[in-house]
Amino acid sequence: MTVLDPRALNRATLARQLLLDRADVPVLDAVAHLGGLQAQEPQEPFVGLWSRLRAFDPAVLSSLLTRRQVVRTHLMRRTVHLLVADDAVAWRSRHQAMLCQRVLGVYRGELDGVDLDELAAAARALLADGEPRSMPEIGRALGERWPTPGPRALGEMAMALVPLTQLPPRGVWRMTGGARHVLLSAWLGREVHPPTPDGADSVGQILVRRYLAAFGPAATADVRAWCGLAGLPAAVAAMRDELVTFRDERGRKLIDLADAPRPDPETPAPVRFLPAFDNAILGYDDRSRIIDDAHRLLSVAGERVVLVDGRVAATWRVEAGTVTVNPLTDFSRADRTAVAEQGQALALFLSDEESDRVRVAASPR
């Protein structure tokens, strides 16, 4: 079985994440290809798409959100993702059990004795009026019937039990607004797809295919790290005739789509600025293909990072209108120049062409 070293896996990831070459595809198609974008921080997907698409116009993504073609909803890993509407309604039921289990992992004691079917029915009835509500407002309203658990536990459980979406202006370019929720089906004018019959997992197979197209080659543990679902090995087994297999240097079995791109490991990789919580890093159990173990915690701490030669090599932030880069490793003169140039382009994007200020700090000693 062919062994793929970290550099080969890195170049495959960059190609599929649209980070090796910026893609000339519509914004909606890019969001779909990526299987959604992590969107805990509402403005971060704009940077993620700017790094991946040629001539990205943030107004297009904002328009897709207000025209209900993309939605912000809790899904993979019970985190907020920006997804195309078709995927949100198709995938939501498959994630239901995981969403509930993760809430119970935090609030099991508080919710002891609460009938979850009754709670779901009450939440649906509450939200049936179409009035947008924050999670605390949902929890306080449900607390009139269940006063013991507290509004946070009730609100988070209700959001796991009932498919909801966050409404604009949250997630619109340069706009702020608290997270206010309505029923996903009401916002989109169509029902969430029901669960597939027992013994069949067509949605699981779709998730595996879509994951591999955007993240592969990967192990089944990586698929789980991306979506949070535990039951996908059965879906993988049902797909075995359409998959090819490799191993990584640790001996893990990797699966992949036969016709997916696997570039030459020596393919040059341009500097790329990634937003906080980007799935190019978080979408793996073994993240060594893109980030050193010494820096792994940056990916869960909300640090924005810079890729140099395809790997996390710096963090970045905006201070007083200046894109400030802090290297994690020694930069060559060429690396420093490339980072500065890409930082200037990012500064222009973030400032509507008003500033190209960038500062690259000294490399660590």
mmCIF file of C-alpha atoms in Angstrom:
data_model
loop_
_atom_site.group_PDB
_atom_site.id
_atom_site.type_symbol
_atom_site.label_atom_id
_atom_site.label_comp_id
_atom_site.label_asym_id
_atom_site.label_seq_id
_atom_site.Cartn_x
_atom_site.Cartn_y
_atom_site.Cartn_z
ATOM 1 C CA MET A 1 0.000 0.000 0.000
ATOM 2 C CA THR A 2 1.381 3.415 -0.984
ATOM 3 C CA VAL A 3 2.645 5.494 1.943
ATOM 4 C CA LEU A 4 1.903 9.230 1.799
ATOM 5 C CA ASP A 5 4.272 11.396 3.804
ATOM 6 C CA PRO A 6 3.138 14.623 5.518
ATOM 7 C CA ARG A 7 4.222 16.771 2.574
ATOM 8 C CA ALA A 8 2.172 14.715 0.117
ATOM 9 C CA LEU A 9 -0.829 14.954 2.429
ATOM 10 C CA ASN A 10 -0.228 18.673 2.848
ATOM 11 C CA ARG A 11 -0.305 19.364 -0.877
ATOM 12 C CA ALA A 12 -3.441 17.258 -1.301
ATOM 13 C CA THR A 13 -5.130 19.222 1.490
ATOM 14 C CA LEU A 14 -4.100 22.576 0.014
ATOM 15 C CA ALA A 15 -5.371 21.612 -3.426
ATOM 16 C CA ARG A 16 -8.738 20.453 -2.144
ATOM 17 C CA GLN A 17 -9.124 23.361 0.242
ATOM 18 C CA LEU A 18 -8.566 25.781 -2.676
ATOM 19 C CA LEU A 19 -5.406 27.018 -0.973
ATOM 20 C CA LEU A 20 -2.848 25.831 -3.508
ATOM 21 C CA ASP A 21 -4.347 27.962 -6.268
ATOM 22 C CA ARG A 22 -7.146 30.443 -5.728
ATOM 23 C CA ALA A 23 -10.228 29.072 -7.469
ATOM 24 C CA ASP A 24 -12.366 30.826 -10.047
ATOM 25 C CA VAL A 25 -15.719 29.407 -8.901
ATOM 26 C CA PRO A 26 -18.916 31.016 -7.603
ATOM 27 C CA VAL A 27 -19.036 31.692 -3.872
ATOM 28 C CA LEU A 28 -21.987 29.341 -3.383
ATOM 29 C CA ASP A 29 -20.102 26.507 -5.098
ATOM 30 C CA ALA A 30 -17.040 27.141 -2.930
ATOM 31 C CA VAL A 31 -19.071 26.971 0.298
ATOM 32 C CA ALA A 32 -20.635 23.723 -0.908
ATOM 33 C CA HIS A 33 -17.306 22.214 -1.969
ATOM 34 C CA LEU A 34 -15.770 22.975 1.440
ATOM 35 C CA GLY A 35 -18.676 21.311 3.226
ATOM 36 C CA GLY A 36 -19.398 24.630 4.918
ATOM 37 C CA LEU A 37 -17.114 27.043 6.724
ATOM 38 C CA GLN A 38 -16.555 27.228 10.458
ATOM 39 C CA ALA A 39 -18.330 30.431 11.481
ATOM 40 C CA GLN A 40 -18.204 30.784 15.248
ATOM 41 C CA GLU A 41 -16.782 34.241 14.624
ATOM 42 C CA PRO A 42 -19.243 35.807 12.152
ATOM 43 C CA GLN A 43 -16.734 37.717 9.993
ATOM 44 C CA GLU A 44 -14.133 34.946 9.681
ATOM 45 C CA PRO A 45 -15.661 33.136 6.662
ATOM 46 C CA PHE A 46 -15.020 36.240 4.564
ATOM 47 C CA VAL A 47 -11.264 35.924 5.146
ATOM 48 C CA GLY A 48 -11.460 32.189 4.522
ATOM 49 C CA LEU A 49 -13.068 32.728 1.135
ATOM 50 C CA TRP A 50 -10.813 35.661 0.245
ATOM 51 C CA SER A 51 -7.832 33.318 0.703
ATOM 52 C CA ARG A 52 -9.428 30.705 -1.543
ATOM 53 C CA LEU A 53 -11.190 32.551 -4.373
ATOM 54 C CA ARG A 54 -10.046 34.923 -7.089
ATOM 55 C CA ALA A 55 -11.679 38.353 -7.008
ATOM 56 C CA PHE A 56 -13.802 37.448 -3.976
ATOM 57 C CA ASP A 57 -16.502 40.047 -3.307
ATOM 58 C CA PRO A 58 -17.792 39.920 0.286
ATOM 59 C CA ALA A 59 -21.078 41.456 -0.831
ATOM 60 C CA VAL A 60 -21.818 38.244 -2.732
ATOM 61 C CA LEU A 61 -21.585 36.118 0.414
ATOM 62 C CA SER A 62 -23.706 38.633 2.336
ATOM 63 C CA SER A 63 -26.309 38.477 -0.408
ATOM 64 C CA LEU A 64 -26.365 34.674 -0.324
ATOM 65 C CA LEU A 65 -27.069 34.876 3.394
ATOM 66 C CA THR A 66 -29.858 37.441 3.144
ATOM 67 C CA ARG A 67 -31.380 35.606 0.144
ATOM 68 C CA ARG A 68 -31.427 32.401 2.201
ATOM 69 C CA GLN A 69 -29.113 30.422 -0.072
ATOM 70 C CA VAL A 70 -26.617 29.949 2.755
ATOM 71 C CA VAL A 71 -27.416 29.699 6.446
ATOM 72 C CA ARG A 72 -25.628 29.912 9.781
ATOM 73 C CA THR A 73 -26.507 26.947 11.971
ATOM 74 C CA HIS A 74 -25.075 24.598 14.574
ATOM 75 C CA LEU A 75 -24.003 21.408 12.842
ATOM 76 C CA MET A 76 -20.548 19.819 12.572
ATOM 77 C CA ARG A 77 -19.017 19.315 16.023
ATOM 78 C CA ARG A 78 -21.977 21.359 17.393
ATOM 79 C CA THR A 79 -20.252 24.518 16.240
ATOM 80 C CA VAL A 80 -21.722 27.257 14.072
ATOM 81 C CA HIS A 81 -21.097 26.628 10.372
ATOM 82 C CA LEU A 82 -21.967 28.580 7.277
ATOM 83 C CA LEU A 83 -23.578 26.067 4.911
ATOM 84 C CA VAL A 84 -25.455 26.111 1.656
ATOM 85 C CA ALA A 85 -29.151 25.712 2.395
ATOM 86 C CA ASP A 86 -29.432 22.426 0.507
ATOM 87 C CA ASP A 87 -26.761 20.838 2.701
ATOM 88 C CA ALA A 88 -28.257 22.202 5.909
ATOM 89 C CA VAL A 89 -31.642 20.576 5.301
ATOM 90 C CA ALA A 90 -30.111 17.358 3.945
ATOM 91 C CA TRP A 91 -27.570 16.833 6.732
ATOM 92 C CA ARG A 92 -29.302 18.145 9.856
ATOM 93 C CA SER A 93 -31.153 14.967 10.857
ATOM 94 C CA ARG A 94 -27.978 12.869 10.552
ATOM 95 C CA HIS A 95 -26.324 15.159 13.115
ATOM 96 C CA GLN A 96 -29.259 15.222 15.552
ATOM 97 C CA ALA A 97 -28.092 12.521 17.964
ATOM 98 C CA MET A 98 -24.567 13.947 18.112
ATOM 99 C CA LEU A 99 -25.866 17.456 18.822
ATOM 100 C CA CYS A 100 -27.986 16.207 21.706
ATOM 101 C CA GLN A 101 -25.231 14.004 23.117
ATOM 102 C CA ARG A 102 -22.799 16.904 23.190
ATOM 103 C CA VAL A 103 -25.256 19.124 25.052
ATOM 104 C CA LEU A 104 -25.973 16.342 27.521
ATOM 105 C CA GLY A 105 -22.240 15.921 28.005
ATOM 106 C CA VAL A 106 -22.255 19.387 29.550
ATOM 107 C CA TYR A 107 -25.735 19.670 31.089
ATOM 108 C CA ARG A 108 -26.808 16.091 31.879
ATOM 109 C CA GLY A 109 -27.209 16.859 35.578
ATOM 110 C CA GLU A 110 -29.243 20.005 34.999
ATOM 111 C CA LEU A 111 -31.508 18.258 32.478
ATOM 112 C CA ASP A 112 -32.068 15.138 34.554
ATOM 113 C CA GLY A 113 -35.783 14.427 34.610
ATOM 114 C CA VAL A 114 -36.612 16.636 31.620
ATOM 115 C CA ASP A 115 -38.459 14.721 28.897
ATOM 116 C CA LEU A 116 -36.555 15.710 25.764
ATOM 117 C CA ASP A 117 -39.453 14.953 23.431
ATOM 118 C CA GLU A 118 -41.622 17.320 25.455
ATOM 119 C CA LEU A 119 -38.887 19.916 25.465
ATOM 120 C CA ALA A 120 -38.548 19.676 21.679
ATOM 121 C CA ALA A 121 -42.312 20.058 21.224
ATOM 122 C CA ALA A 122 -42.379 23.052 23.534
ATOM 123 C CA ALA A 123 -39.481 24.692 21.715
ATOM 124 C CA ARG A 124 -41.148 24.183 18.344
ATOM 125 C CA ALA A 125 -44.390 25.650 19.657
ATOM 126 C CA LEU A 126 -42.519 28.642 21.080
ATOM 127 C CA LEU A 127 -40.739 29.351 17.796
ATOM 128 C CA ALA A 128 -43.746 28.691 15.582
ATOM 129 C CA ASP A 129 -44.683 32.383 15.701
ATOM 130 C CA GLY A 130 -41.612 33.208 13.609
ATOM 131 C CA GLU A 131 -40.283 35.739 16.115
ATOM 132 C CA PRO A 132 -36.449 35.682 16.170
ATOM 133 C CA ARG A 133 -35.117 34.879 19.627
ATOM 134 C CA SER A 134 -31.712 34.640 21.250
ATOM 135 C CA MET A 135 -30.671 31.438 22.959
ATOM 136 C CA PRO A 136 -31.141 32.991 26.446
ATOM 137 C CA GLU A 137 -34.622 34.164 25.450
ATOM 138 C CA ILE A 138 -35.520 30.657 24.310
ATOM 139 C CA GLY A 139 -34.168 29.236 27.565
ATOM 140 C CA ARG A 140 -36.023 31.722 29.757
ATOM 141 C CA ALA A 141 -39.307 31.064 27.958
ATOM 142 C CA LEU A 142 -38.916 27.317 28.369
ATOM 143 C CA GLY A 143 -37.931 27.874 31.974
ATOM 144 C CA GLU A 144 -41.506 28.847 32.775
ATOM 145 C CA ARG A 145 -42.348 25.155 32.359
ATOM 146 C CA TRP A 146 -39.019 23.704 33.534
ATOM 147 C CA PRO A 147 -37.666 26.132 36.142
ATOM 148 C CA THR A 148 -34.961 23.894 37.603
ATOM 149 C CA PRO A 149 -32.392 23.394 34.800
ATOM 150 C CA GLY A 150 -31.789 27.084 34.128
ATOM 151 C CA PRO A 151 -32.145 28.997 30.848
ATOM 152 C CA ARG A 152 -28.720 28.161 29.420
ATOM 153 C CA ALA A 153 -29.157 24.390 29.674
ATOM 154 C CA LEU A 154 -32.697 24.614 28.299
ATOM 155 C CA GLY A 155 -31.717 26.959 25.488
ATOM 156 C CA GLU A 156 -28.760 24.898 24.331
ATOM 157 C CA MET A 157 -30.755 21.671 24.504
ATOM 158 C CA ALA A 158 -33.606 23.226 22.548
ATOM 159 C CA MET A 159 -31.165 24.317 19.835
ATOM 160 C CA ALA A 160 -29.877 20.742 19.588
ATOM 161 C CA LEU A 161 -33.343 19.215 19.480
ATOM 162 C CA VAL A 162 -34.877 21.629 16.977
ATOM 163 C CA PRO A 163 -33.188 22.722 13.707
ATOM 164 C CA LEU A 164 -32.666 26.488 13.919
ATOM 165 C CA THR A 165 -30.756 29.088 11.969
ATOM 166 C CA GLN A 166 -29.191 32.401 12.945
ATOM 167 C CA LEU A 167 -30.651 35.358 11.093
ATOM 168 C CA PRO A 168 -28.925 38.274 9.396
ATOM 169 C CA PRO A 169 -27.523 40.802 10.071
ATOM 170 C CA ARG A 170 -25.314 38.361 11.999
ATOM 171 C CA GLY A 171 -22.787 37.067 9.510
ATOM 172 C CA VAL A 172 -23.241 39.916 7.014
ATOM 173 C CA TRP A 173 -20.045 41.714 5.955
ATOM 174 C CA ARG A 174 -19.098 44.504 8.357
ATOM 175 C CA MET A 175 -22.370 44.249 10.272
ATOM 176 C CA THR A 176 -22.849 43.266 13.875
ATOM 177 C CA GLY A 177 -25.770 41.713 15.632
ATOM 178 C CA GLY A 178 -26.483 39.160 18.284
ATOM 179 C CA ALA A 179 -27.373 35.586 17.405
ATOM 180 C CA ARG A 180 -31.141 35.403 16.954
ATOM 181 C CA HIS A 181 -32.765 32.186 15.841
ATOM 182 C CA VAL A 182 -35.817 30.975 13.953
ATOM 183 C CA LEU A 183 -36.876 27.542 12.744
ATOM 184 C CA LEU A 184 -34.672 26.446 9.849
ATOM 185 C CA SER A 185 -37.702 25.080 7.988
ATOM 186 C CA ALA A 186 -39.605 28.358 8.344
ATOM 187 C CA TRP A 187 -36.655 30.463 7.158
ATOM 188 C CA LEU A 188 -36.058 28.278 4.095
ATOM 189 C CA GLY A 189 -39.682 27.423 3.362
ATOM 190 C CA ARG A 190 -39.006 23.687 3.311
ATOM 191 C CA GLU A 191 -38.712 20.891 5.808
ATOM 192 C CA VAL A 192 -35.513 19.302 7.041
ATOM 193 C CA HIS A 193 -35.009 15.890 5.452
ATOM 194 C CA PRO A 194 -36.140 13.055 7.737
ATOM 195 C CA PRO A 195 -33.669 10.461 9.038
ATOM 196 C CA THR A 196 -32.861 7.645 6.632
ATOM 197 C CA PRO A 197 -34.362 4.218 7.462
ATOM 198 C CA ASP A 198 -32.546 1.916 9.853
ATOM 199 C CA GLY A 199 -29.756 0.019 8.146
ATOM 200 C CA ALA A 200 -29.213 2.661 5.485
ATOM 201 C CA ASP A 201 -26.920 5.649 5.812
ATOM 202 C CA SER A 202 -27.090 7.443 2.499
ATOM 203 C CA VAL A 203 -26.407 10.785 4.186
ATOM 204 C CA GLY A 204 -23.361 9.308 5.919
ATOM 205 C CA GLN A 205 -21.998 8.205 2.555
ATOM 206 C CA ILE A 206 -22.612 11.673 1.119
ATOM 207 C CA LEU A 207 -20.760 13.229 4.056
ATOM 208 C CA VAL A 208 -17.782 10.916 3.524
ATOM 209 C CA ARG A 209 -17.624 11.719 -0.185
ATOM 210 C CA ARG A 210 -17.889 15.434 0.413
ATOM 211 C CA TYR A 211 -15.291 15.293 3.170
ATOM 212 C CA LEU A 212 -12.782 13.432 1.042
ATOM 213 C CA ALA A 213 -13.328 15.820 -1.866
ATOM 214 C CA ALA A 214 -12.386 18.741 0.384
ATOM 215 C CA PHE A 215 -9.994 17.163 2.921
ATOM 216 C CA GLY A 216 -8.721 13.781 1.756
ATOM 217 C CA PRO A 217 -6.835 11.512 1.794
ATOM 218 C CA ALA A 218 -7.804 10.915 5.417
ATOM 219 C CA ALA A 219 -8.489 8.329 8.079
ATOM 220 C CA THR A 220 -11.969 7.640 9.388
ATOM 221 C CA ALA A 221 -10.867 9.311 12.639
ATOM 222 C CA ASP A 222 -10.281 12.484 10.617
ATOM 223 C CA VAL A 223 -13.790 12.317 9.160
ATOM 224 C CA ARG A 224 -15.155 12.057 12.679
ATOM 225 C CA ALA A 225 -13.037 14.983 13.850
ATOM 226 C CA TRP A 226 -14.589 17.117 11.109
ATOM 227 C CA CYS A 227 -18.252 16.306 11.607
ATOM 228 C CA GLY A 228 -18.390 14.856 15.121
ATOM 229 C CA LEU A 229 -20.312 11.759 13.991
ATOM 230 C CA ALA A 230 -19.360 8.367 15.381
ATOM 231 C CA GLY A 231 -21.214 6.033 13.020
ATOM 232 C CA LEU A 232 -19.486 6.679 9.706
ATOM 233 C CA PRO A 233 -17.226 3.594 9.467
ATOM 234 C CA ALA A 234 -20.310 1.689 8.288
ATOM 235 C CA ALA A 235 -20.835 4.255 5.551
ATOM 236 C CA VAL A 236 -17.178 3.910 4.568
ATOM 237 C CA ALA A 237 -17.517 0.113 4.443
ATOM 238 C CA ALA A 238 -20.512 0.424 2.120
ATOM 239 C CA MET A 239 -18.425 2.624 -0.191
ATOM 240 C CA ARG A 240 -15.311 0.463 -0.299
ATOM 241 C CA ASP A 241 -15.616 -0.288 -4.026
ATOM 242 C CA GLU A 242 -15.393 3.400 -4.926
ATOM 243 C CA LEU A 243 -12.480 4.277 -2.625
ATOM 244 C CA VAL A 244 -8.724 3.900 -2.884
ATOM 245 C CA THR A 245 -6.498 3.394 0.149
ATOM 246 C CA PHE A 246 -3.094 4.573 1.341
ATOM 247 C CA ARG A 247 -1.168 4.653 4.579
ATOM 248 C CA ASP A 248 0.497 7.538 6.340
ATOM 249 C CA GLU A 249 3.886 7.367 8.019
ATOM 250 C CA ARG A 250 2.206 6.415 11.310
ATOM 251 C CA GLY A 251 0.697 3.355 9.636
ATOM 252 C CA ARG A 252 -2.863 4.695 9.663
ATOM 253 C CA LYS A 253 -5.092 3.564 6.811
ATOM 254 C CA LEU A 254 -6.183 6.506 4.672
ATOM 255 C CA ILE A 255 -9.141 6.471 2.305
ATOM 256 C CA ASP A 256 -9.709 8.686 -0.700
ATOM 257 C CA LEU A 257 -11.724 9.247 -3.839
ATOM 258 C CA ALA A 258 -9.988 7.663 -6.775
ATOM 259 C CA ASP A 259 -10.069 10.733 -9.026
ATOM 260 C CA ALA A 260 -9.337 13.388 -6.365
ATOM 261 C CA PRO A 261 -6.237 15.573 -6.831
ATOM 262 C CA ARG A 262 -3.012 14.452 -5.181
ATOM 263 C CA PRO A 263 -0.388 16.939 -6.383
ATOM 264 C CA ASP A 264 3.331 16.329 -6.527
ATOM 265 C CA PRO A 265 4.681 16.926 -3.007
ATOM 266 C CA GLU A 266 7.205 19.391 -4.449
ATOM 267 C CA THR A 267 4.482 21.644 -5.848
ATOM 268 C CA PRO A 268 5.154 25.184 -4.561
ATOM 269 C CA ALA A 269 2.656 26.394 -1.967
ATOM 270 C CA PRO A 270 1.932 30.128 -1.735
ATOM 271 C CA VAL A 271 1.535 32.074 1.489
ATOM 272 C CA ARG A 272 -2.041 32.003 2.731
ATOM 273 C CA PHE A 273 -3.709 33.839 5.626
ATOM 274 C CA LEU A 274 -6.358 31.720 7.389
ATOM 275 C CA PRO A 275 -9.153 32.924 9.655
ATOM 276 C CA ALA A 276 -9.843 31.731 13.181
ATOM 277 C CA PHE A 277 -10.970 28.101 13.508
ATOM 278 C CA ASP A 278 -10.432 27.311 9.818
ATOM 279 C CA ASN A 279 -11.447 23.762 8.954
ATOM 280 C CA ALA A 280 -8.283 23.277 6.913
ATOM 281 C CA ILE A 281 -6.742 22.721 10.352
ATOM 282 C CA LEU A 282 -9.653 21.728 12.590
ATOM 283 C CA GLY A 283 -11.035 19.210 10.091
ATOM 284 C CA TYR A 284 -8.554 16.487 11.080
ATOM 285 C CA ASP A 285 -7.831 14.287 14.046
ATOM 286 C CA ASP A 286 -4.169 14.142 12.991
ATOM 287 C CA ARG A 287 -3.322 17.728 12.043
ATOM 288 C CA SER A 288 0.379 17.075 11.517
ATOM 289 C CA ARG A 289 -0.019 17.474 7.748
ATOM 290 C CA ILE A 290 -0.508 21.217 8.243
ATOM 291 C CA ILE A 291 0.501 22.239 11.786
ATOM 292 C CA ASP A 292 3.304 21.136 14.095
ATOM 293 C CA ASP A 293 2.278 19.461 17.345
ATOM 294 C CA ALA A 294 3.987 22.269 19.258
ATOM 295 C CA HIS A 295 1.509 24.731 17.747
ATOM 296 C CA ARG A 296 -1.587 22.505 17.692
ATOM 297 C CA LEU A 297 -3.387 24.391 20.457
ATOM 298 C CA LEU A 298 -3.377 27.557 18.346
ATOM 299 C CA SER A 299 -5.981 25.936 16.128
ATOM 300 C CA VAL A 300 -8.491 25.591 18.949
ATOM 301 C CA ALA A 301 -7.670 28.879 20.675
ATOM 302 C CA GLY A 302 -9.052 31.045 17.897
ATOM 303 C CA GLU A 303 -5.703 32.282 16.620
ATOM 304 C CA ARG A 304 -5.601 33.370 12.994
ATOM 305 C CA VAL A 305 -2.659 31.733 11.263
ATOM 306 C CA VAL A 306 -0.406 32.132 8.242
ATOM 307 C CA LEU A 307 0.645 29.231 6.046
ATOM 308 C CA VAL A 308 4.186 29.348 4.666
ATOM 309 C CA ASP A 309 5.129 26.479 2.366
ATOM 310 C CA GLY A 310 1.758 25.000 3.252
ATOM 311 C CA ARG A 311 2.263 24.856 7.013
ATOM 312 C CA VAL A 312 1.269 27.035 9.949
ATOM 313 C CA ALA A 313 4.259 29.340 10.441
ATOM 314 C CA ALA A 314 2.836 32.495 12.054
ATOM 315 C CA THR A 315 -0.185 34.074 13.662
ATOM 316 C CA TRP A 316 -1.788 37.324 12.537
ATOM 317 C CA ARG A 317 -4.155 39.960 13.829
ATOM 318 C CA VAL A 318 -5.248 43.481 12.982
ATOM 319 C CA GLU A 319 -3.990 46.232 15.281
ATOM 320 C CA ALA A 320 -4.852 49.879 14.652
ATOM 321 C CA GLY A 321 -5.601 49.119 11.030
ATOM 322 C CA THR A 322 -2.342 47.238 10.496
ATOM 323 C CA VAL A 323 -2.094 43.513 9.706
ATOM 324 C CA THR A 324 0.473 42.295 12.221
ATOM 325 C CA VAL A 325 2.210 38.966 11.662
ATOM 326 C CA ASN A 326 4.066 37.149 14.443
ATOM 327 C CA PRO A 327 6.278 34.324 13.122
ATOM 328 C CA LEU A 328 6.386 31.008 14.944
ATOM 329 C CA THR A 329 9.475 29.874 13.035
ATOM 330 C CA ASP A 330 12.434 31.484 11.345
ATOM 331 C CA PHE A 331 11.510 33.127 8.050
ATOM 332 C CA SER A 332 13.888 33.274 5.127
ATOM 333 C CA ARG A 333 14.164 36.611 3.364
ATOM 334 C CA ALA A 334 11.967 35.264 0.548
ATOM 335 C CA ASP A 335 9.375 34.005 3.056
ATOM 336 C CA ARG A 336 9.288 37.365 4.824
ATOM 337 C CA THR A 337 8.781 39.161 1.511
ATOM 338 C CA ALA A 338 5.986 36.796 0.448
ATOM 339 C CA VAL A 339 4.239 37.114 3.828
ATOM 340 C CA ALA A 340 4.466 40.910 3.654
ATOM 341 C CA GLU A 341 3.056 40.988 0.131
ATOM 342 C CA GLN A 342 0.128 38.747 0.997
ATOM 343 C CA GLY A 343 -0.392 40.718 4.219
ATOM 344 C CA GLN A 344 -0.646 43.916 2.207
ATOM 345 C CA ALA A 345 -3.277 42.345 -0.025
ATOM 346 C CA LEU A 346 -5.234 41.237 3.053
ATOM 347 C CA ALA A 347 -4.967 44.704 4.601
ATOM 348 C CA LEU A 348 -6.412 46.208 1.413
ATOM 349 C CA PHE A 349 -9.270 43.704 1.455
ATOM 350 C CA LEU A 350 -10.102 44.334 5.106
ATOM 351 C CA SER A 351 -9.934 48.117 4.740
ATOM 352 C CA ASP A 352 -11.817 48.475 1.443
ATOM 353 C CA GLU A 353 -8.583 49.477 -0.314
ATOM 354 C CA GLU A 354 -7.841 52.270 2.169
ATOM 355 C CA SER A 355 -4.734 50.776 3.800
ATOM 356 C CA ASP A 356 -2.052 48.291 2.871
ATOM 357 C CA ARG A 357 -0.241 48.512 6.204
ATOM 358 C CA VAL A 358 1.418 45.294 7.350
ATOM 359 C CA ARG A 359 4.057 44.581 9.963
ATOM 360 C CA VAL A 360 5.974 41.321 10.123
ATOM 361 C CA ALA A 361 7.569 40.941 13.536
ATOM 362 C CA ALA A 362 10.999 39.476 14.104
ATOM 363 C CA SER A 363 11.331 35.719 13.999
ATOM 364 C CA PRO A 364 11.601 33.963 17.370
ATOM 365 C CA ARG A 365 15.124 33.457 18.675
#
